[in-house]
Amino acid sequence: MTSLTQRGFVFVMTIELILGICCNGFIWLMNCINLIKSKKMSLSEFVITSLAISRICLLLIIIADIFVLCYSNLDETSITLQIINTMWTFANFVSIWLATCLSILYCLKIANLSHHVFLWFKGRVSHVVRWILLASVLFSFFISLTLIKDFSVSCIYKQMTPTANCTEDMRKKKSANFLKYLLIALWMVIPFIMSLISHILIIHSLRRHTQQMQNNGTGSRDPSTEAHTRATKIILSFLFLFTVYVVAFFIIMFGSLLPDTKLAWITGEMFLAVHPFVHSIILIFSNNKLKQAFLGMFQIKK
């Protein structure tokens, strides 16, 4: 990678990371102020606040990753990079699952469907979201522990004198690691599918509601329809950003298989950093309290 390419990459990433940290920091600060004033926090506010905190941590880890890879001579087996990769994996999975929980929460609160399974989940929305959050955090922690164990084994192999048996063991270990990373990447598909299902249900609910309003001759601009339409636009934006995020994650995960590993990593990181910033902007302008506070900072009237 040339010096000019590296400088351009650092410049673009710096802008994305600063904007992402500022937007998520704003969400966290405003929700904390509302919590102090009202002495309570709704489930959606808790999920959004937790999502903002996880993204701030993720962006800070990406900053450390960029600094180490671009301005140091550490190789991929160094302890520093291994610790950063472990922290990145944990923060990434927590952030993804929090965003998925937010999509599920919107679906259960906004969509109007008569299926008994959907009604069962809708009546237990708080329990469903809490259990998903708990399971996602535990799984992310388990994956991080697995990476730490693998990194310690790699360090042992690195310190050993190369032999035929050692080389064969390293080859087997690389094959096992590839399978493990493939399973980790496939795990990303699960929250993506859950988010996609949530989006499809909301769009289906909007279509049914619009048809009912037209059949009743009451028009299609009632408050419920407008709420459905706003939610559909927001969630479609979430889905598009989530798709970009998953593609970037796969590029980073399997970058070692491409001819130019560093270029693949740069491309993945640049797309990865877009998601926390743009998604947070959408969250701010889709929430009345956050939107009023944000516009008030710039003395802009609604």
mmCIF file of C-alpha atoms in Angstrom:
data_model
loop_
_atom_site.group_PDB
_atom_site.id
_atom_site.type_symbol
_atom_site.label_atom_id
_atom_site.label_comp_id
_atom_site.label_asym_id
_atom_site.label_seq_id
_atom_site.Cartn_x
_atom_site.Cartn_y
_atom_site.Cartn_z
ATOM 1 C CA MET A 1 0.000 0.000 0.000
ATOM 2 C CA THR A 2 1.450 3.365 -1.047
ATOM 3 C CA SER A 3 1.942 6.250 1.347
ATOM 4 C CA LEU A 4 -0.663 8.364 -0.467
ATOM 5 C CA THR A 5 -3.259 5.584 -0.251
ATOM 6 C CA GLN A 6 -2.527 5.128 3.437
ATOM 7 C CA ARG A 7 -2.912 8.855 4.138
ATOM 8 C CA GLY A 8 -6.178 9.005 2.214
ATOM 9 C CA PHE A 9 -7.471 5.992 4.097
ATOM 10 C CA VAL A 10 -6.504 7.489 7.466
ATOM 11 C CA PHE A 11 -8.146 10.811 6.535
ATOM 12 C CA VAL A 12 -11.454 9.235 5.492
ATOM 13 C CA MET A 13 -11.502 6.881 8.465
ATOM 14 C CA THR A 14 -10.744 9.745 10.866
ATOM 15 C CA ILE A 15 -13.782 11.705 9.632
ATOM 16 C CA GLU A 16 -16.043 8.642 9.841
ATOM 17 C CA LEU A 17 -14.828 7.682 13.315
ATOM 18 C CA ILE A 18 -15.105 11.209 14.747
ATOM 19 C CA LEU A 19 -18.636 11.632 13.401
ATOM 20 C CA GLY A 20 -19.606 8.183 14.646
ATOM 21 C CA ILE A 21 -18.282 8.804 18.152
ATOM 22 C CA CYS A 22 -19.937 12.251 18.313
ATOM 23 C CA CYS A 23 -23.359 10.977 17.167
ATOM 24 C CA ASN A 24 -23.360 7.965 19.473
ATOM 25 C CA GLY A 25 -22.004 10.070 22.323
ATOM 26 C CA PHE A 26 -24.867 12.509 21.775
ATOM 27 C CA ILE A 27 -27.437 9.678 21.955
ATOM 28 C CA TRP A 28 -25.869 8.309 25.136
ATOM 29 C CA LEU A 29 -25.702 11.747 26.771
ATOM 30 C CA MET A 30 -29.287 12.748 25.931
ATOM 31 C CA ASN A 31 -30.742 9.462 27.153
ATOM 32 C CA CYS A 32 -28.737 9.714 30.370
ATOM 33 C CA ILE A 33 -30.054 13.258 30.931
ATOM 34 C CA ASN A 34 -33.621 12.063 30.311
ATOM 35 C CA LEU A 35 -33.042 9.206 32.751
ATOM 36 C CA ILE A 36 -31.874 11.619 35.450
ATOM 37 C CA LYS A 37 -34.860 13.910 34.859
ATOM 38 C CA SER A 38 -37.614 11.290 34.600
ATOM 39 C CA LYS A 39 -36.036 8.615 36.858
ATOM 40 C CA LYS A 40 -37.038 5.939 34.334
ATOM 41 C CA MET A 41 -36.004 4.575 30.959
ATOM 42 C CA SER A 42 -38.151 2.703 28.469
ATOM 43 C CA LEU A 43 -37.021 -0.537 26.870
ATOM 44 C CA SER A 44 -36.404 1.144 23.509
ATOM 45 C CA GLU A 45 -34.331 3.891 25.162
ATOM 46 C CA PHE A 46 -32.322 1.248 27.013
ATOM 47 C CA VAL A 47 -31.590 -0.637 23.779
ATOM 48 C CA ILE A 48 -30.657 2.558 21.914
ATOM 49 C CA THR A 49 -28.411 3.731 24.777
ATOM 50 C CA SER A 50 -26.705 0.336 24.997
ATOM 51 C CA LEU A 51 -26.263 0.355 21.218
ATOM 52 C CA ALA A 52 -24.634 3.801 21.356
ATOM 53 C CA ILE A 53 -22.213 2.677 24.097
ATOM 54 C CA SER A 54 -21.262 -0.497 22.210
ATOM 55 C CA ARG A 55 -20.620 1.500 19.042
ATOM 56 C CA ILE A 56 -18.445 4.013 20.846
ATOM 57 C CA CYS A 57 -16.359 1.107 22.167
ATOM 58 C CA LEU A 58 -16.256 -0.470 18.693
ATOM 59 C CA LEU A 59 -15.102 2.763 17.046
ATOM 60 C CA LEU A 60 -12.396 3.284 19.678
ATOM 61 C CA ILE A 61 -11.152 -0.255 19.046
ATOM 62 C CA ILE A 62 -11.080 0.442 15.292
ATOM 63 C CA ILE A 63 -8.985 3.556 15.981
ATOM 64 C CA ALA A 64 -6.497 1.450 17.939
ATOM 65 C CA ASP A 65 -6.486 -1.137 15.147
ATOM 66 C CA ILE A 66 -5.745 1.505 12.492
ATOM 67 C CA PHE A 67 -2.942 3.047 14.549
ATOM 68 C CA VAL A 68 -1.275 -0.306 15.220
ATOM 69 C CA LEU A 69 -1.502 -1.593 11.625
ATOM 70 C CA CYS A 70 -0.582 1.649 9.846
ATOM 71 C CA TYR A 71 2.063 3.044 12.187
ATOM 72 C CA SER A 72 3.754 -0.029 13.632
ATOM 73 C CA ASN A 73 5.676 -3.036 12.379
ATOM 74 C CA LEU A 74 3.628 -5.625 14.276
ATOM 75 C CA ASP A 75 2.642 -8.774 12.408
ATOM 76 C CA GLU A 76 -0.689 -10.576 12.584
ATOM 77 C CA THR A 77 0.489 -12.899 15.362
ATOM 78 C CA SER A 78 1.516 -10.134 17.768
ATOM 79 C CA ILE A 79 -0.128 -10.066 21.183
ATOM 80 C CA THR A 80 -1.301 -6.464 20.717
ATOM 81 C CA LEU A 81 -3.178 -7.205 17.488
ATOM 82 C CA GLN A 82 -4.631 -10.371 18.957
ATOM 83 C CA ILE A 83 -6.033 -8.466 21.938
ATOM 84 C CA ILE A 84 -7.464 -5.793 19.632
ATOM 85 C CA ASN A 85 -9.059 -8.453 17.396
ATOM 86 C CA THR A 86 -10.624 -10.152 20.421
ATOM 87 C CA MET A 87 -12.080 -6.869 21.701
ATOM 88 C CA TRP A 88 -13.247 -5.980 18.182
ATOM 89 C CA THR A 89 -15.040 -9.325 17.834
ATOM 90 C CA PHE A 90 -16.862 -8.891 21.143
ATOM 91 C CA ALA A 91 -17.887 -5.266 20.511
ATOM 92 C CA ASN A 92 -18.919 -6.070 16.934
ATOM 93 C CA PHE A 93 -21.246 -8.928 17.897
ATOM 94 C CA VAL A 94 -22.816 -6.966 20.765
ATOM 95 C CA SER A 95 -23.418 -3.980 18.490
ATOM 96 C CA ILE A 96 -24.959 -6.131 15.749
ATOM 97 C CA TRP A 97 -27.313 -7.919 18.123
ATOM 98 C CA LEU A 98 -28.377 -4.679 19.819
ATOM 99 C CA ALA A 99 -29.320 -3.268 16.401
ATOM 100 C CA THR A 100 -31.202 -6.499 15.682
ATOM 101 C CA CYS A 101 -33.076 -6.228 18.992
ATOM 102 C CA LEU A 102 -34.044 -2.678 18.070
ATOM 103 C CA SER A 103 -35.513 -3.874 14.759
ATOM 104 C CA ILE A 104 -37.421 -6.652 16.539
ATOM 105 C CA LEU A 105 -38.707 -4.165 19.116
ATOM 106 C CA TYR A 106 -39.960 -1.812 16.388
ATOM 107 C CA CYS A 107 -41.625 -4.728 14.612
ATOM 108 C CA LEU A 108 -43.452 -5.998 17.704
ATOM 109 C CA LYS A 109 -44.624 -2.512 18.670
ATOM 110 C CA ILE A 110 -45.644 -1.170 15.263
ATOM 111 C CA ALA A 111 -46.797 -4.110 13.152
ATOM 112 C CA ASN A 112 -50.462 -5.163 13.432
ATOM 113 C CA LEU A 113 -50.779 -8.843 12.570
ATOM 114 C CA SER A 114 -53.374 -11.362 13.695
ATOM 115 C CA HIS A 115 -51.244 -14.511 13.711
ATOM 116 C CA HIS A 116 -51.237 -16.152 17.132
ATOM 117 C CA VAL A 117 -47.425 -16.598 17.186
ATOM 118 C CA PHE A 118 -46.880 -12.905 16.476
ATOM 119 C CA LEU A 119 -49.457 -11.937 19.121
ATOM 120 C CA TRP A 120 -47.712 -14.194 21.642
ATOM 121 C CA PHE A 121 -44.368 -12.450 21.008
ATOM 122 C CA LYS A 122 -46.049 -9.040 20.962
ATOM 123 C CA GLY A 123 -47.528 -9.644 24.408
ATOM 124 C CA ARG A 124 -44.102 -10.597 25.767
ATOM 125 C CA VAL A 125 -42.003 -8.040 23.901
ATOM 126 C CA SER A 126 -39.916 -6.987 26.913
ATOM 127 C CA HIS A 127 -39.056 -10.581 27.826
ATOM 128 C CA VAL A 128 -38.233 -11.487 24.219
ATOM 129 C CA VAL A 129 -35.851 -8.548 23.772
ATOM 130 C CA ARG A 130 -34.182 -9.096 27.162
ATOM 131 C CA TRP A 131 -33.536 -12.783 26.476
ATOM 132 C CA ILE A 132 -32.110 -12.004 23.036
ATOM 133 C CA LEU A 133 -29.812 -9.392 24.564
ATOM 134 C CA LEU A 134 -28.629 -11.771 27.274
ATOM 135 C CA ALA A 135 -27.999 -14.611 24.822
ATOM 136 C CA SER A 136 -26.118 -12.340 22.412
ATOM 137 C CA VAL A 137 -23.826 -10.954 25.134
ATOM 138 C CA LEU A 138 -23.053 -14.442 26.459
ATOM 139 C CA PHE A 139 -22.343 -15.771 22.979
ATOM 140 C CA SER A 140 -20.093 -12.796 22.149
ATOM 141 C CA PHE A 141 -18.179 -13.390 25.374
ATOM 142 C CA PHE A 142 -17.840 -17.101 24.557
ATOM 143 C CA ILE A 143 -16.462 -16.333 21.085
ATOM 144 C CA SER A 144 -13.958 -13.885 22.613
ATOM 145 C CA LEU A 145 -12.754 -16.522 25.082
ATOM 146 C CA THR A 146 -12.308 -18.967 22.199
ATOM 147 C CA LEU A 147 -10.173 -16.430 20.318
ATOM 148 C CA ILE A 148 -8.038 -15.804 23.417
ATOM 149 C CA LYS A 149 -7.378 -19.538 23.736
ATOM 150 C CA ASP A 150 -6.424 -19.812 20.056
ATOM 151 C CA PHE A 151 -4.124 -16.809 20.320
ATOM 152 C CA SER A 152 -2.276 -18.347 23.274
ATOM 153 C CA VAL A 153 -1.758 -21.541 21.270
ATOM 154 C CA SER A 154 -0.461 -19.478 18.325
ATOM 155 C CA CYS A 155 2.080 -17.799 20.593
ATOM 156 C CA ILE A 156 3.318 -21.198 21.775
ATOM 157 C CA TYR A 157 3.743 -22.418 18.195
ATOM 158 C CA LYS A 158 5.503 -19.198 17.277
ATOM 159 C CA GLN A 159 8.130 -19.716 19.980
ATOM 160 C CA MET A 160 8.798 -23.341 18.984
ATOM 161 C CA THR A 161 11.581 -24.379 16.623
ATOM 162 C CA PRO A 162 10.083 -25.245 13.218
ATOM 163 C CA THR A 163 9.908 -28.999 12.629
ATOM 164 C CA ALA A 164 7.962 -31.266 10.319
ATOM 165 C CA ASN A 165 5.467 -32.115 13.065
ATOM 166 C CA CYS A 166 5.149 -28.477 14.100
ATOM 167 C CA THR A 167 4.491 -27.434 10.508
ATOM 168 C CA GLU A 168 1.857 -30.113 10.146
ATOM 169 C CA ASP A 169 0.220 -29.019 13.410
ATOM 170 C CA MET A 170 0.204 -25.410 12.225
ATOM 171 C CA ARG A 171 -1.429 -26.466 8.965
ATOM 172 C CA LYS A 172 -4.144 -28.332 10.844
ATOM 173 C CA LYS A 173 -4.609 -25.390 13.174
ATOM 174 C CA LYS A 174 -5.055 -23.000 10.247
ATOM 175 C CA SER A 175 -7.696 -25.291 8.766
ATOM 176 C CA ALA A 176 -9.491 -25.426 12.111
ATOM 177 C CA ASN A 177 -9.282 -21.634 12.441
ATOM 178 C CA PHE A 178 -10.732 -21.171 8.969
ATOM 179 C CA LEU A 179 -13.686 -23.376 9.904
ATOM 180 C CA LYS A 180 -14.152 -21.469 13.142
ATOM 181 C CA TYR A 181 -14.072 -18.075 11.421
ATOM 182 C CA LEU A 182 -16.501 -19.405 8.833
ATOM 183 C CA LEU A 183 -18.911 -20.335 11.634
ATOM 184 C CA ILE A 184 -18.444 -16.883 13.169
ATOM 185 C CA ALA A 185 -19.226 -15.274 9.824
ATOM 186 C CA LEU A 186 -22.280 -17.478 9.391
ATOM 187 C CA TRP A 187 -23.427 -16.381 12.850
ATOM 188 C CA MET A 188 -23.663 -12.884 11.378
ATOM 189 C CA VAL A 189 -26.346 -14.215 9.045
ATOM 190 C CA ILE A 190 -28.680 -15.011 11.973
ATOM 191 C CA PRO A 191 -29.227 -11.395 13.152
ATOM 192 C CA PHE A 192 -29.420 -10.313 9.513
ATOM 193 C CA ILE A 193 -32.229 -12.813 8.835
ATOM 194 C CA MET A 194 -34.033 -11.764 12.029
ATOM 195 C CA SER A 195 -33.816 -8.109 11.004
ATOM 196 C CA LEU A 196 -34.989 -8.959 7.495
ATOM 197 C CA ILE A 197 -38.014 -10.830 8.893
ATOM 198 C CA SER A 198 -38.856 -7.850 11.124
ATOM 199 C CA HIS A 199 -38.706 -5.511 8.144
ATOM 200 C CA ILE A 200 -40.865 -7.790 5.995
ATOM 201 C CA LEU A 201 -43.517 -8.027 8.742
ATOM 202 C CA ILE A 202 -43.709 -4.236 9.102
ATOM 203 C CA ILE A 203 -44.007 -3.760 5.331
ATOM 204 C CA HIS A 204 -46.694 -6.466 5.207
ATOM 205 C CA SER A 205 -48.543 -4.758 8.058
ATOM 206 C CA LEU A 206 -48.361 -1.424 6.220
ATOM 207 C CA ARG A 207 -49.716 -2.997 3.023
ATOM 208 C CA ARG A 208 -52.645 -4.607 4.843
ATOM 209 C CA HIS A 209 -53.428 -1.422 6.742
ATOM 210 C CA THR A 210 -53.358 0.667 3.554
ATOM 211 C CA GLN A 211 -55.704 -1.763 1.802
ATOM 212 C CA GLN A 212 -58.132 -1.660 4.732
ATOM 213 C CA MET A 213 -58.154 2.138 4.732
ATOM 214 C CA GLN A 214 -58.782 2.249 0.979
ATOM 215 C CA ASN A 215 -61.591 -0.310 1.227
ATOM 216 C CA ASN A 216 -63.216 1.717 3.982
ATOM 217 C CA GLY A 217 -62.926 4.874 1.889
ATOM 218 C CA THR A 218 -61.148 6.792 4.665
ATOM 219 C CA GLY A 219 -58.008 7.596 2.688
ATOM 220 C CA SER A 220 -54.442 6.552 3.268
ATOM 221 C CA ARG A 221 -53.038 9.517 5.225
ATOM 222 C CA ASP A 222 -54.357 8.694 8.693
ATOM 223 C CA PRO A 223 -51.898 8.835 11.644
ATOM 224 C CA SER A 224 -51.500 5.051 11.754
ATOM 225 C CA THR A 225 -50.575 4.883 8.077
ATOM 226 C CA GLU A 226 -48.097 7.722 8.432
ATOM 227 C CA ALA A 227 -46.534 5.984 11.442
ATOM 228 C CA HIS A 228 -46.234 2.775 9.425
ATOM 229 C CA THR A 229 -44.722 4.686 6.509
ATOM 230 C CA ARG A 230 -42.139 6.407 8.692
ATOM 231 C CA ALA A 231 -41.236 3.126 10.346
ATOM 232 C CA THR A 232 -40.916 1.433 6.948
ATOM 233 C CA LYS A 233 -38.525 4.099 5.645
ATOM 234 C CA ILE A 234 -36.418 3.928 8.802
ATOM 235 C CA ILE A 235 -36.261 0.148 8.842
ATOM 236 C CA LEU A 236 -35.448 -0.083 5.131
ATOM 237 C CA SER A 237 -32.541 2.273 5.827
ATOM 238 C CA PHE A 238 -31.493 -0.014 8.676
ATOM 239 C CA LEU A 239 -31.655 -3.028 6.368
ATOM 240 C CA PHE A 240 -29.537 -1.371 3.682
ATOM 241 C CA LEU A 241 -26.902 -0.304 6.219
ATOM 242 C CA PHE A 242 -26.969 -3.734 7.834
ATOM 243 C CA THR A 243 -26.337 -5.331 4.432
ATOM 244 C CA VAL A 244 -23.324 -3.067 3.866
ATOM 245 C CA TYR A 245 -22.088 -3.870 7.367
ATOM 246 C CA VAL A 246 -22.346 -7.640 6.857
ATOM 247 C CA VAL A 247 -20.524 -7.430 3.501
ATOM 248 C CA ALA A 248 -17.741 -5.368 5.121
ATOM 249 C CA PHE A 249 -17.506 -7.892 7.944
ATOM 250 C CA PHE A 250 -17.077 -10.750 5.465
ATOM 251 C CA ILE A 251 -14.393 -8.800 3.579
ATOM 252 C CA ILE A 252 -12.417 -8.286 6.788
ATOM 253 C CA MET A 253 -12.988 -11.845 8.000
ATOM 254 C CA PHE A 254 -11.775 -13.474 4.775
ATOM 255 C CA GLY A 255 -9.309 -10.775 3.701
ATOM 256 C CA SER A 256 -6.393 -13.136 4.279
ATOM 257 C CA LEU A 257 -7.648 -15.267 1.365
ATOM 258 C CA LEU A 258 -7.503 -12.351 -1.102
ATOM 259 C CA PRO A 259 -4.388 -11.330 -3.074
ATOM 260 C CA ASP A 260 -4.017 -7.970 -1.297
ATOM 261 C CA THR A 261 -4.865 -8.561 2.377
ATOM 262 C CA LYS A 262 -4.206 -5.014 3.528
ATOM 263 C CA LEU A 263 -6.319 -3.470 0.752
ATOM 264 C CA ALA A 264 -9.172 -5.836 1.625
ATOM 265 C CA TRP A 265 -8.874 -4.850 5.279
ATOM 266 C CA ILE A 266 -8.885 -1.127 4.387
ATOM 267 C CA THR A 267 -11.982 -1.508 2.213
ATOM 268 C CA GLY A 268 -13.825 -3.469 4.888
ATOM 269 C CA GLU A 269 -12.918 -1.032 7.670
ATOM 270 C CA MET A 270 -14.056 1.994 5.640
ATOM 271 C CA PHE A 271 -17.479 0.471 4.958
ATOM 272 C CA LEU A 272 -17.662 -0.845 8.518
ATOM 273 C CA ALA A 273 -17.185 2.624 10.013
ATOM 274 C CA VAL A 274 -20.004 4.108 7.901
ATOM 275 C CA HIS A 275 -22.687 2.028 9.627
ATOM 276 C CA PRO A 276 -22.346 3.358 13.239
ATOM 277 C CA PHE A 277 -22.391 6.970 12.003
ATOM 278 C CA VAL A 278 -25.256 6.861 9.469
ATOM 279 C CA HIS A 279 -27.380 4.497 11.559
ATOM 280 C CA SER A 280 -27.031 6.812 14.581
ATOM 281 C CA ILE A 281 -28.107 9.811 12.500
ATOM 282 C CA ILE A 282 -31.240 7.913 11.472
ATOM 283 C CA LEU A 283 -31.924 7.022 15.107
ATOM 284 C CA ILE A 284 -31.576 10.664 16.145
ATOM 285 C CA PHE A 285 -33.990 12.008 13.513
ATOM 286 C CA SER A 286 -36.508 9.205 14.060
ATOM 287 C CA ASN A 287 -36.783 9.996 17.782
ATOM 288 C CA ASN A 288 -38.643 13.196 18.705
ATOM 289 C CA LYS A 289 -36.670 13.859 21.909
ATOM 290 C CA LEU A 290 -33.292 13.289 20.299
ATOM 291 C CA LYS A 291 -34.287 15.235 17.188
ATOM 292 C CA GLN A 292 -35.420 18.287 19.159
ATOM 293 C CA ALA A 293 -32.258 18.230 21.270
ATOM 294 C CA PHE A 294 -30.057 17.836 18.191
ATOM 295 C CA LEU A 295 -31.731 20.681 16.298
ATOM 296 C CA GLY A 296 -31.663 22.793 19.446
ATOM 297 C CA MET A 297 -27.875 22.528 19.525
ATOM 298 C CA PHE A 298 -27.746 24.414 16.221
ATOM 299 C CA GLN A 299 -30.663 26.736 17.062
ATOM 300 C CA ILE A 300 -32.758 25.203 14.278
ATOM 301 C CA LYS A 301 -36.531 25.261 14.633
ATOM 302 C CA LYS A 302 -38.404 22.075 13.807
#
